[in-house]
Coordinates of C-alpha atoms in Angstrom, one line a residue:
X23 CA 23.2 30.2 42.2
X24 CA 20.2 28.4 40.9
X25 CA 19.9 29.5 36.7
X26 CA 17.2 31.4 35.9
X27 CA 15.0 31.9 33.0
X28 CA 14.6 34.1 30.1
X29 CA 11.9 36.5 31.6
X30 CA 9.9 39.5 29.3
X31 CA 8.5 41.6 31.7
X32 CA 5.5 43.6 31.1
X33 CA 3.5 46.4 33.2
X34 CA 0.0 46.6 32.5
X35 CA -1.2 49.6 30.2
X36 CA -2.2 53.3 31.6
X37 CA -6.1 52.9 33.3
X38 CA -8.0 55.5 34.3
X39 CA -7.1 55.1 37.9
X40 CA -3.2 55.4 37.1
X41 CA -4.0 58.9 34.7
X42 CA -6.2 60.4 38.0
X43 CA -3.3 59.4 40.3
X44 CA -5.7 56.7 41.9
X45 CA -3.6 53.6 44.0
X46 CA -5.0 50.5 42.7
X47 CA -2.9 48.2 44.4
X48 CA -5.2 44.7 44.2
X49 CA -8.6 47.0 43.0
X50 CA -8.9 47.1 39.7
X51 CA -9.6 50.0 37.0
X52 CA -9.9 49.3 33.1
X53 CA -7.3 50.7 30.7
X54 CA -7.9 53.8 29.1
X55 CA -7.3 54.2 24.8
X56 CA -4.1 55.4 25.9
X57 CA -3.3 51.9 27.9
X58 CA -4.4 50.1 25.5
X59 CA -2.0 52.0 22.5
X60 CA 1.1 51.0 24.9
X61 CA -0.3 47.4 25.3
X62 CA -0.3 47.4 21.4
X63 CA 3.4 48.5 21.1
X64 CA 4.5 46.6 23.9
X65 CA 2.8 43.3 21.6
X66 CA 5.2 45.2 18.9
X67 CA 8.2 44.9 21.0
X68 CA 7.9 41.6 21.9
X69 CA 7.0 40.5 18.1
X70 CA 10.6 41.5 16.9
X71 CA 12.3 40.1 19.9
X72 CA 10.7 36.4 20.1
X73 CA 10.4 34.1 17.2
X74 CA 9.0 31.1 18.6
X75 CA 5.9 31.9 20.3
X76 CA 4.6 28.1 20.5
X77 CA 7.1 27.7 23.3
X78 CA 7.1 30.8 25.1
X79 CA 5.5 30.2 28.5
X80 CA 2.9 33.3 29.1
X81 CA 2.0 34.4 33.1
X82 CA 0.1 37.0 33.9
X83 CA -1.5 38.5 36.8
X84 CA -5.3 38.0 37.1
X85 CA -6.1 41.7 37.7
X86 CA -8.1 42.7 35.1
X87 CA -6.3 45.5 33.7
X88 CA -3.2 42.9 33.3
X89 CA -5.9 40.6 31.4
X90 CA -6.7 43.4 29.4
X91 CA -3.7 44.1 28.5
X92 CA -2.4 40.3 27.7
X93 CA -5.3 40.1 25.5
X94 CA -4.2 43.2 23.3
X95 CA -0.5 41.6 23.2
X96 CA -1.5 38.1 22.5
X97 CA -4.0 39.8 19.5
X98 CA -0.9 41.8 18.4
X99 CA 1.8 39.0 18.3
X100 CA -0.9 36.1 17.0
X101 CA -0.9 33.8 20.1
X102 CA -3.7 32.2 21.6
X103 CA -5.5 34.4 24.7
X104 CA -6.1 31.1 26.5
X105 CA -2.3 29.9 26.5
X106 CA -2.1 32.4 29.9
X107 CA -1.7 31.1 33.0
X108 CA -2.5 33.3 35.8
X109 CA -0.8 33.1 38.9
X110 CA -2.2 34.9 42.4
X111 CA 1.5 35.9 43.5
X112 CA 1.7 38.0 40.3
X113 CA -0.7 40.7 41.2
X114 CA 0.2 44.2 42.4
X115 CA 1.3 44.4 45.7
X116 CA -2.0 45.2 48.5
X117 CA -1.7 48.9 49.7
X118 CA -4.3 48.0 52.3
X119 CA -6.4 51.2 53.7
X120 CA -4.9 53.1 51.2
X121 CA -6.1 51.3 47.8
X122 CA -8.5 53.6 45.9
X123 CA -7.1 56.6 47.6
X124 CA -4.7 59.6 45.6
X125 CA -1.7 60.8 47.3
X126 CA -3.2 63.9 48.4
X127 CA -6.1 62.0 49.7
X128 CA -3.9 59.7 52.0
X129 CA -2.0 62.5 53.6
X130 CA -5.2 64.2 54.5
X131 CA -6.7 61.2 56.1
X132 CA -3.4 58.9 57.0
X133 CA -0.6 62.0 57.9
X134 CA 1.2 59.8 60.3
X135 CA 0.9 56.9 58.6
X136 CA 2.2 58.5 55.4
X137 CA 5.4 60.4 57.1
X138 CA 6.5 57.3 58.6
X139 CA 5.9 55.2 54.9
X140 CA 8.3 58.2 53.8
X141 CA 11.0 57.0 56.3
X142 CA 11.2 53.9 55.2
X143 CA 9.4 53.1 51.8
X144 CA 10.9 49.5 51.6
X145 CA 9.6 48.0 54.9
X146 CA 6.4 49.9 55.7
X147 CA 3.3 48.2 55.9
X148 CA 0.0 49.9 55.4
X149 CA -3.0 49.4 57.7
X150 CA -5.7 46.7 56.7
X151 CA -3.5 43.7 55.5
X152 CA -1.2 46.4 53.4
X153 CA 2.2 44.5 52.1
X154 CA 5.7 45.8 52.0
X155 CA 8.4 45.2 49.8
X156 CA 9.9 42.2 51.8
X157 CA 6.2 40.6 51.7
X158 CA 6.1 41.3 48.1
X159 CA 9.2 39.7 46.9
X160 CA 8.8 37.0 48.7
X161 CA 5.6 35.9 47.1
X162 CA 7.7 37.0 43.6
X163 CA 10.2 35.1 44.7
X164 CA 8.3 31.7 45.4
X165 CA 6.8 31.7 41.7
X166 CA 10.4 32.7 39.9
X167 CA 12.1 29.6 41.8
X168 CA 9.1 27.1 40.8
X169 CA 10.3 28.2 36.9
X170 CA 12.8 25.8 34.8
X171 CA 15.8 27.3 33.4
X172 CA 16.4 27.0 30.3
X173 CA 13.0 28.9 28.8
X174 CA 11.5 31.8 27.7
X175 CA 8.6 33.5 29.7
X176 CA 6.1 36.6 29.1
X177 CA 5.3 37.9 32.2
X178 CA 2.3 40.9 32.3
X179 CA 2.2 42.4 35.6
X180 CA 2.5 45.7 37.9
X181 CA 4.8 48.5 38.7
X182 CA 5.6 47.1 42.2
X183 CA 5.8 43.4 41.8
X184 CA 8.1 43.8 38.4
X185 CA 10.3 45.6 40.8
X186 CA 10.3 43.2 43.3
X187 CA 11.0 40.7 40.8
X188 CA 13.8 42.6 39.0
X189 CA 15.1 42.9 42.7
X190 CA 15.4 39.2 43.4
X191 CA 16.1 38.2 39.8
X192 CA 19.3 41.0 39.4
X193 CA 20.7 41.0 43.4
X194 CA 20.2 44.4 44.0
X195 CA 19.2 46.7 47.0
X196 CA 16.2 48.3 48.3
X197 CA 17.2 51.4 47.1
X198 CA 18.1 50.6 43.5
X199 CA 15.1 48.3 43.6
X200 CA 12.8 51.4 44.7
X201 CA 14.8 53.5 41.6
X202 CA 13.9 51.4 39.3
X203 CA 11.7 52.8 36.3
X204 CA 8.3 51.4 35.8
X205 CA 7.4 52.3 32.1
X206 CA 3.6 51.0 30.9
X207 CA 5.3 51.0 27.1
X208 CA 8.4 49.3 27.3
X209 CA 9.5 45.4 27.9
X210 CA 11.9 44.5 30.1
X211 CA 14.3 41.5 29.0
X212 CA 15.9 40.1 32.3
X213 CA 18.6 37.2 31.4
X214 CA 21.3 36.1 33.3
X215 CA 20.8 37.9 35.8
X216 CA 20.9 41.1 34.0
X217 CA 17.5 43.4 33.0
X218 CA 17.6 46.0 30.1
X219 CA 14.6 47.3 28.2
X220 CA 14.1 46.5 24.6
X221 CA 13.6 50.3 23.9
X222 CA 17.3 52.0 23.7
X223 CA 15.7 55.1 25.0
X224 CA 15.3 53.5 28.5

């Protein structure tokens, strides 16, 4: 098995389409104060953990809420904004017809669509270029294996595509992948295969 790097992953903040229960998926919304308090202690976090920040590699998704919250990280930690590189495969995975939509909003307009996503939440694929999992990791996938061993990277991202990464990066399942927690206050230190969040509470 090829080795892997040292990976801090990061969700994106709260924004005000995550606290109105609002799918993003590759729409964008800005963060909220609260999103950008957890971007702050997430910078916190990562200040502790890493002591060399001249030769930490830092990616991030270029949705703006992940720029957002990169720049309140970088601000916290005292690295340069413009040391991100953004990479396309990063972003959220595309929920298609349903992006901008609530829950209760989809099942009023997509009932089918949405009882059938309930049978099988790893493979589903939403109408109007929608990705599933499969789809997703495999874009994750490409990026991770284009990485060097051997290094240290900050990665600010999403919900779904840090547990598609997780997936690939750990071996697990589709249904531990789909347990996973998706925290917007906590880092995620995957090494060796392994993941555990730098907050003992997680």
């Amino acid at each position: 098995m090829k080795s892997m790097p040292e990976i801090f992953l990061v969700r994106h903040g709260e924004t005000t389409w995550n606290r109105i229960g609002r799918h993003q998926g590759q729409l964008d919304a800005v963060l909220t104060l609260d999103g950008v308090r957890q971007a702050e202690h997430v910078g916190n976090q990562l200040k502790r953990e890493i002591e060399n920040w001249d030769s930490v590699r830092l990616f991030c998704s270029p949705l703006f809420r992940c720029r957002q919250t990169a720049a309140v990280i970088c601000d916290t930690v005292g690295t340069n904004f413009e040391r991100l590189i953004y990479d396309e495969r990063l972003k959220e995975r595309c929920f298609g017809d349903w992006e901008g939509l609530t829950d209760r909003e989809i099942t009023a307009q997509y009932p089918d669509a949405w009882a059938a996503r309930e049978r099988d939440l790893w493979n589903y694929i939403i109408s109007g270029g929608g990705e599933n999992y499969p789809a997703l990791a495999a874009r994750v996938s490409e990026w991770l294996d284009e990485q060097p061993a051997n290094c240290q990277i900050v990665l600010i991202s999403h919900g779904q595509t840090g547990r598609a990464l997780r997936f690939r990066y750990c071996g697990l399942n589709p249904e531990e992948a789909l347990n996973l927690p998706v925290p917007q206050n906590i880092v995620f230190r995957l090494f060796e295969g392994q993941s555990h969040s730098l907050d003992a509470n997680q």
